[in-house]
GROMACS .gro file of N, CA and C in nm:
model
  348
    1MET      N    1  -0.231   0.227  -2.747
    1MET     CA    2  -0.177   0.313  -2.638
    1MET      C    3  -0.225   0.249  -2.497
    2ASN      N    4  -0.124   0.262  -2.397
    2ASN     CA    5  -0.166   0.229  -2.261
    2ASN      C    6  -0.172   0.345  -2.173
    3ILE      N    7  -0.258   0.351  -2.077
    3ILE     CA    8  -0.275   0.439  -1.968
    3ILE      C    9  -0.245   0.364  -1.836
    4GLU      N   10  -0.208   0.447  -1.744
    4GLU     CA   11  -0.197   0.404  -1.606
    4GLU      C   12  -0.332   0.431  -1.513
    5LEU      N   13  -0.350   0.334  -1.429
    5LEU     CA   14  -0.473   0.342  -1.349
    5LEU      C   15  -0.459   0.276  -1.209
    6VAL      N   16  -0.545   0.297  -1.120
    6VAL     CA   17  -0.537   0.236  -0.997
    6VAL      C   18  -0.567   0.088  -1.017
    7LYS      N   19  -0.468   0.005  -0.968
    7LYS     CA   20  -0.493  -0.137  -0.956
    7LYS      C   21  -0.568  -0.165  -0.820
    8SER      N   22  -0.512  -0.126  -0.724
    8SER     CA   23  -0.557  -0.158  -0.581
    8SER      C   24  -0.535  -0.052  -0.486
    9LYS      N   25  -0.611  -0.068  -0.368
    9LYS     CA   26  -0.577   0.044  -0.263
    9LYS      C   27  -0.625  -0.014  -0.130
   10LEU      N   28  -0.509  -0.013  -0.044
   10LEU     CA   29  -0.549  -0.020   0.112
   10LEU      C   30  -0.584   0.121   0.163
   11HIS      N   31  -0.703   0.144   0.218
   11HIS     CA   32  -0.755   0.269   0.247
   11HIS      C   33  -0.754   0.288   0.390
   12ASN      N   34  -0.669   0.379   0.442
   12ASN     CA   35  -0.672   0.426   0.583
   12ASN      C   36  -0.638   0.314   0.666
   13VAL      N   37  -0.505   0.277   0.663
   13VAL     CA   38  -0.444   0.182   0.737
   13VAL      C   39  -0.344   0.262   0.834
   14SER      N   40  -0.313   0.218   0.954
   14SER     CA   41  -0.237   0.281   1.053
   14SER      C   42  -0.107   0.230   1.053
   15VAL      N   43   0.000   0.315   1.061
   15VAL     CA   44   0.139   0.283   1.066
   15VAL      C   45   0.170   0.215   1.191
   16THR      N   46   0.231   0.080   1.215
   16THR     CA   47   0.252   0.031   1.334
   16THR      C   48   0.411   0.029   1.366
   17GLU      N   49   0.475   0.068   1.278
   17GLU     CA   50   0.615   0.059   1.313
   17GLU      C   51   0.688   0.149   1.202
   18ALA      N   52   0.803   0.198   1.238
   18ALA     CA   53   0.888   0.297   1.154
   18ALA      C   54   1.035   0.253   1.184
   19ASN      N   55   1.104   0.189   1.077
   19ASN     CA   56   1.227   0.122   1.109
   19ASN      C   57   1.343   0.196   1.027
   20LEU      N   58   1.403   0.297   1.086
   20LEU     CA   59   1.499   0.378   1.005
   20LEU      C   60   1.618   0.277   0.965
   21ASN      N   61   1.654   0.162   1.051
   21ASN     CA   62   1.780   0.099   1.009
   21ASN      C   63   1.765  -0.030   0.949
   22TYR      N   64   1.657  -0.022   0.849
   22TYR     CA   65   1.624  -0.125   0.753
   22TYR      C   66   1.663  -0.076   0.601
   23VAL      N   67   1.697  -0.170   0.511
   23VAL     CA   68   1.747  -0.119   0.382
   23VAL      C   69   1.631  -0.037   0.310
   24GLY      N   70   1.510  -0.062   0.317
   24GLY     CA   71   1.397   0.008   0.266
   24GLY      C   72   1.282  -0.064   0.237
   25SER      N   73   1.167  -0.010   0.192
   25SER     CA   74   1.050  -0.066   0.165
   25SER      C   75   0.934  -0.058   0.269
   26ILE      N   76   0.832  -0.105   0.243
   26ILE     CA   77   0.708  -0.107   0.343
   26ILE      C   78   0.670  -0.240   0.361
   27THR      N   79   0.670  -0.288   0.488
   27THR     CA   80   0.625  -0.412   0.530
   27THR      C   81   0.474  -0.413   0.559
   28ILE      N   82   0.390  -0.489   0.490
   28ILE     CA   83   0.253  -0.517   0.502
   28ILE      C   84   0.202  -0.662   0.545
   29ASP      N   85   0.127  -0.661   0.636
   29ASP     CA   86   0.050  -0.780   0.668
   29ASP      C   87   0.028  -0.860   0.537
   30GLU      N   88   0.052  -0.999   0.533
   30GLU     CA   89   0.015  -1.054   0.414
   30GLU      C   90  -0.126  -1.074   0.394
   31ASP      N   91  -0.217  -1.073   0.489
   31ASP     CA   92  -0.349  -1.094   0.479
   31ASP      C   93  -0.400  -0.966   0.408
   32LEU      N   94  -0.347  -0.851   0.429
   32LEU     CA   95  -0.386  -0.721   0.356
   32LEU      C   96  -0.321  -0.705   0.220
   33MET      N   97  -0.202  -0.781   0.204
   33MET     CA   98  -0.153  -0.785   0.070
   33MET      C   99  -0.245  -0.867  -0.024
   34ASP      N  100  -0.294  -0.981   0.031
   34ASP     CA  101  -0.377  -1.082  -0.050
   34ASP      C  102  -0.513  -0.999  -0.065
   35ALA      N  103  -0.563  -0.936   0.019
   35ALA     CA  104  -0.708  -0.876   0.004
   35ALA      C  105  -0.697  -0.772  -0.101
   36ALA      N  106  -0.593  -0.693  -0.089
   36ALA     CA  107  -0.575  -0.588  -0.201
   36ALA      C  108  -0.506  -0.641  -0.325
   37ASN      N  109  -0.470  -0.734  -0.344
   37ASN     CA  110  -0.413  -0.810  -0.476
   37ASN      C  111  -0.269  -0.731  -0.488
   38ILE      N  112  -0.193  -0.721  -0.388
   38ILE     CA  113  -0.053  -0.666  -0.390
   38ILE      C  114   0.042  -0.797  -0.359
   39ILE      N  115   0.139  -0.788  -0.457
   39ILE     CA  116   0.262  -0.896  -0.432
   39ILE      C  117   0.375  -0.845  -0.383
   40GLU      N  118   0.455  -0.920  -0.334
   40GLU     CA  119   0.590  -0.908  -0.288
   40GLU      C  120   0.664  -0.828  -0.382
   41ASN      N  121   0.747  -0.721  -0.343
   41ASN     CA  122   0.831  -0.647  -0.432
   41ASN      C  123   0.755  -0.547  -0.527
   42GLU      N  124   0.616  -0.549  -0.525
   42GLU     CA  125   0.558  -0.460  -0.597
   42GLU      C  126   0.559  -0.299  -0.570
   43LYS      N  127   0.586  -0.217  -0.667
   43LYS     CA  128   0.596  -0.071  -0.634
   43LYS      C  129   0.470  -0.012  -0.581
   44VAL      N  130   0.464   0.048  -0.486
   44VAL     CA  131   0.347   0.119  -0.422
   44VAL      C  132   0.375   0.264  -0.393
   45GLN      N  133   0.258   0.335  -0.398
   45GLN     CA  134   0.268   0.469  -0.341
   45GLN      C  135   0.204   0.470  -0.205
   46VAL      N  136   0.268   0.556  -0.114
   46VAL     CA  137   0.208   0.555   0.022
   46VAL      C  138   0.184   0.710   0.039
   47VAL      N  139   0.038   0.727   0.086
   47VAL     CA  140   0.010   0.867   0.101
   47VAL      C  141  -0.027   0.880   0.253
   48ASN      N  142   0.047   0.987   0.321
   48ASN     CA  143   0.011   0.984   0.450
   48ASN      C  144  -0.088   1.100   0.489
   49ASN      N  145  -0.208   1.060   0.541
   49ASN     CA  146  -0.309   1.146   0.562
   49ASN      C  147  -0.284   1.243   0.690
   50ASN      N  148  -0.180   1.224   0.779
   50ASN     CA  149  -0.135   1.294   0.874
   50ASN      C  150  -0.059   1.419   0.831
   51ASN      N  151   0.028   1.400   0.743
   51ASN     CA  152   0.122   1.498   0.708
   51ASN      C  153   0.133   1.536   0.552
   52GLY      N  154   0.059   1.478   0.479
   52GLY     CA  155   0.077   1.504   0.331
   52GLY      C  156   0.175   1.425   0.246
   53GLU      N  157   0.270   1.374   0.315
   53GLU     CA  158   0.365   1.304   0.253
   53GLU      C  159   0.322   1.193   0.162
   54ARG      N  160   0.397   1.189   0.028
   54ARG     CA  161   0.384   1.088  -0.061
   54ARG      C  162   0.501   1.028  -0.087
   55ILE      N  163   0.518   0.898  -0.083
   55ILE     CA  164   0.654   0.832  -0.122
   55ILE      C  165   0.617   0.708  -0.213
   56GLU      N  166   0.718   0.661  -0.279
   56GLU     CA  167   0.704   0.546  -0.344
   56GLU      C  168   0.806   0.449  -0.288
   57THR      N  169   0.767   0.329  -0.302
   57THR     CA  170   0.850   0.208  -0.245
   57THR      C  171   0.813   0.092  -0.289
   58TYR      N  172   0.874  -0.033  -0.243
   58TYR     CA  173   0.833  -0.160  -0.282
   58TYR      C  174   0.781  -0.228  -0.140
   59VAL      N  175   0.710  -0.342  -0.169
   59VAL     CA  176   0.643  -0.419  -0.051
   59VAL      C  177   0.732  -0.526  -0.025
   60ILE      N  178   0.729  -0.549   0.096
   60ILE     CA  179   0.784  -0.695   0.156
   60ILE      C  180   0.666  -0.750   0.242
   61LYS      N  181   0.651  -0.871   0.255
   61LYS     CA  182   0.565  -0.951   0.317
   61LYS      C  183   0.579  -0.933   0.475
   62GLY      N  184   0.467  -0.898   0.561
   62GLY     CA  185   0.479  -0.892   0.686
   62GLY      C  186   0.405  -1.028   0.736
   63GLU      N  187   0.412  -1.047   0.863
   63GLU     CA  188   0.362  -1.163   0.947
   63GLU      C  189   0.194  -1.137   0.904
   64ARG      N  190   0.156  -1.277   0.864
   64ARG     CA  191  -0.001  -1.289   0.843
   64ARG      C  192  -0.080  -1.260   0.962
   65GLY      N  193  -0.186  -1.177   0.953
   65GLY     CA  194  -0.277  -1.152   1.072
   65GLY      C  195  -0.206  -1.050   1.176
   66SER      N  196  -0.107  -1.016   1.149
   66SER     CA  197  -0.030  -0.911   1.237
   66SER      C  198  -0.079  -0.762   1.247
   67GLY      N  199  -0.143  -0.734   1.133
   67GLY     CA  200  -0.181  -0.584   1.098
   67GLY      C  201  -0.066  -0.496   1.071
   68VAL      N  202   0.060  -0.554   1.058
   68VAL     CA  203   0.187  -0.468   1.058
   68VAL      C  204   0.180  -0.384   0.919
   69ILE      N  205   0.190  -0.253   0.945
   69ILE     CA  206   0.235  -0.163   0.842
   69ILE      C  207   0.357  -0.083   0.884
   70CYS      N  208   0.475  -0.128   0.824
   70CYS     CA  209   0.601  -0.068   0.876
   70CYS      C  210   0.678   0.001   0.763
   71LEU      N  211   0.709   0.124   0.772
   71LEU     CA  212   0.785   0.187   0.657
   71LEU      C  213   0.926   0.184   0.712
   72ASN      N  214   1.007   0.130   0.620
   72ASN     CA  215   1.167   0.107   0.642
   72ASN      C  216   1.237   0.192   0.585
   73GLY      N  217   1.368   0.199   0.644
   73GLY     CA  218   1.476   0.294   0.579
   73GLY      C  219   1.433   0.437   0.567
   74ALA      N  220   1.478   0.510   0.467
   74ALA     CA  221   1.450   0.641   0.447
   74ALA      C  222   1.290   0.686   0.481
   75ALA      N  223   1.204   0.595   0.432
   75ALA     CA  224   1.073   0.632   0.438
   75ALA      C  225   1.026   0.634   0.596
   76ALA      N  226   1.099   0.579   0.664
   76ALA     CA  227   1.061   0.599   0.815
   76ALA      C  228   1.070   0.722   0.870
   77ARG      N  229   1.132   0.820   0.788
   77ARG     CA  230   1.132   0.954   0.834
   77ARG      C  231   0.998   1.028   0.796
   78LYS      N  232   0.927   0.983   0.700
   78LYS     CA  233   0.812   1.046   0.659
   78LYS      C  234   0.677   1.026   0.717
   79VAL      N  235   0.700   0.925   0.830
   79VAL     CA  236   0.583   0.889   0.898
   79VAL      C  237   0.595   0.877   1.059
   80ALA      N  238   0.506   0.865   1.123
   80ALA     CA  239   0.507   0.846   1.270
   80ALA      C  240   0.417   0.719   1.303
   81VAL      N  241   0.461   0.649   1.400
   81VAL     CA  242   0.372   0.541   1.441
   81VAL      C  243   0.231   0.597   1.475
   82GLY      N  244   0.119   0.540   1.427
   82GLY     CA  245  -0.005   0.592   1.457
   82GLY      C  246  -0.070   0.673   1.314
   83ASP      N  247   0.018   0.713   1.255
   83ASP     CA  248  -0.024   0.795   1.123
   83ASP      C  249  -0.116   0.703   1.035
   84VAL      N  250  -0.212   0.768   0.969
   84VAL     CA  251  -0.303   0.683   0.880
   84VAL      C  252  -0.254   0.705   0.742
   85VAL      N  253  -0.239   0.609   0.659
   85VAL     CA  254  -0.180   0.613   0.533
   85VAL      C  255  -0.281   0.530   0.429
   86ILE      N  256  -0.265   0.559   0.305
   86ILE     CA  257  -0.339   0.491   0.214
   86ILE      C  258  -0.236   0.436   0.112
   87ILE      N  259  -0.224   0.304   0.079
   87ILE     CA  260  -0.134   0.239  -0.006
   87ILE      C  261  -0.197   0.217  -0.140
   88ILE      N  262  -0.138   0.257  -0.241
   88ILE     CA  263  -0.201   0.242  -0.383
   88ILE      C  264  -0.099   0.176  -0.459
   89THR      N  265  -0.167   0.083  -0.554
   89THR     CA  266  -0.078   0.022  -0.656
   89THR      C  267  -0.141   0.058  -0.782
   90TYR      N  268  -0.064   0.071  -0.893
   90TYR     CA  269  -0.102   0.107  -1.032
   90TYR      C  270  -0.076  -0.002  -1.138
   91CYS      N  271  -0.137  -0.003  -1.226
   91CYS     CA  272  -0.107  -0.082  -1.351
   91CYS      C  273  -0.125   0.004  -1.475
   92SER      N  274  -0.075  -0.064  -1.591
   92SER     CA  275  -0.081   0.006  -1.723
   92SER      C  276  -0.159  -0.108  -1.810
   93MET      N  277  -0.246  -0.040  -1.897
   93MET     CA  278  -0.319  -0.139  -1.987
   93MET      C  279  -0.378  -0.051  -2.093
   94PRO      N  280  -0.415  -0.128  -2.194
   94PRO     CA  281  -0.481  -0.045  -2.314
   94PRO      C  282  -0.599   0.022  -2.270
   95VAL      N  283  -0.630   0.133  -2.326
   95VAL     CA  284  -0.753   0.221  -2.301
   95VAL      C  285  -0.876   0.140  -2.303
   96GLU      N  286  -0.897   0.061  -2.393
   96GLU     CA  287  -1.029  -0.013  -2.414
   96GLU      C  288  -1.047  -0.112  -2.304
   97GLU      N  289  -0.934  -0.182  -2.258
   97GLU     CA  290  -0.927  -0.271  -2.143
   97GLU      C  291  -0.953  -0.207  -2.001
   98ALA      N  292  -0.900  -0.081  -2.000
   98ALA     CA  293  -0.898   0.000  -1.871
   98ALA      C  294  -1.044   0.045  -1.857
   99LYS      N  295  -1.124   0.062  -1.964
   99LYS     CA  296  -1.257   0.113  -1.944
   99LYS      C  297  -1.343   0.001  -1.874
  100GLU      N  298  -1.310  -0.131  -1.876
  100GLU     CA  299  -1.377  -0.244  -1.804
  100GLU      C  300  -1.315  -0.268  -1.683
  101PHE      N  301  -1.208  -0.239  -1.642
  101PHE     CA  302  -1.120  -0.296  -1.541
  101PHE      C  303  -1.187  -0.222  -1.422
  102LYS      N  304  -1.181  -0.313  -1.307
  102LYS     CA  305  -1.253  -0.262  -1.166
  102LYS      C  306  -1.126  -0.282  -1.077
  103PRO      N  307  -1.084  -0.185  -1.008
  103PRO     CA  308  -0.950  -0.187  -0.925
  103PRO      C  309  -1.038  -0.260  -0.788
  104THR      N  310  -0.941  -0.301  -0.692
  104THR     CA  311  -0.975  -0.348  -0.578
  104THR      C  312  -0.944  -0.250  -0.467
  105PHE      N  313  -1.058  -0.201  -0.405
  105PHE     CA  314  -1.043  -0.126  -0.289
  105PHE      C  315  -1.044  -0.192  -0.147
  106VAL      N  316  -0.970  -0.199  -0.058
  106VAL     CA  317  -0.990  -0.253   0.073
  106VAL      C  318  -0.986  -0.148   0.173
  107PHE      N  319  -1.086  -0.163   0.286
  107PHE     CA  320  -1.111  -0.068   0.383
  107PHE      C  321  -1.103  -0.143   0.517
  108PRO      N  322  -0.988  -0.160   0.558
  108PRO     CA  323  -0.959  -0.243   0.694
  108PRO      C  324  -0.998  -0.161   0.808
  109ASP      N  325  -1.021  -0.223   0.925
  109ASP     CA  326  -1.033  -0.121   1.040
  109ASP      C  327  -0.918  -0.044   1.062
  110THR      N  328  -0.926   0.080   1.069
  110THR     CA  329  -0.805   0.171   1.096
  110THR      C  330  -0.738   0.145   1.214
  111ALA      N  331  -0.819   0.114   1.330
  111ALA     CA  332  -0.749   0.109   1.464
  111ALA      C  333  -0.661  -0.019   1.467
  112THR      N  334  -0.689  -0.138   1.384
  112THR     CA  335  -0.641  -0.249   1.410
  112THR      C  336  -0.568  -0.302   1.277
  113ASN      N  337  -0.601  -0.258   1.174
  113ASN     CA  338  -0.558  -0.296   1.051
  113ASN      C  339  -0.615  -0.432   0.993
  114MET      N  340  -0.716  -0.479   1.062
  114MET     CA  341  -0.752  -0.615   1.032
  114MET      C  342  -0.881  -0.597   0.948
  115LEU      N  343  -0.889  -0.700   0.858
  115LEU     CA  344  -1.003  -0.701   0.764
  115LEU      C  345  -1.132  -0.718   0.819
  116VAL      N  346  -1.231  -0.622   0.778
  116VAL     CA  347  -1.365  -0.627   0.842
  116VAL      C  348  -1.468  -0.695   0.760
   0.00000   0.00000   0.00000
């Protein structure tokens, strides 16, 4: 039997852009993606600390070192620039393996989205 658990988390990053006229997804600075072990096209859950919204979407690479966190398409209606969000990835694995698994939690500077 497999269970789902948290694989990684970007905790308290600020939304820098909201682009309604894009096909969809969330754009994340590639440095943040690397730090949190997130890959392009991976499914993520985005939790908005400001308004309680929770959405699922997929990741596209943002410019490395830019601090970009941009919700695209319909998801742009669920955030405002400056909102603080948590971005969570999940994985599935056997229970015994899950007992030993250690997720990656990243806590960037919320004001700049830069790694500290």
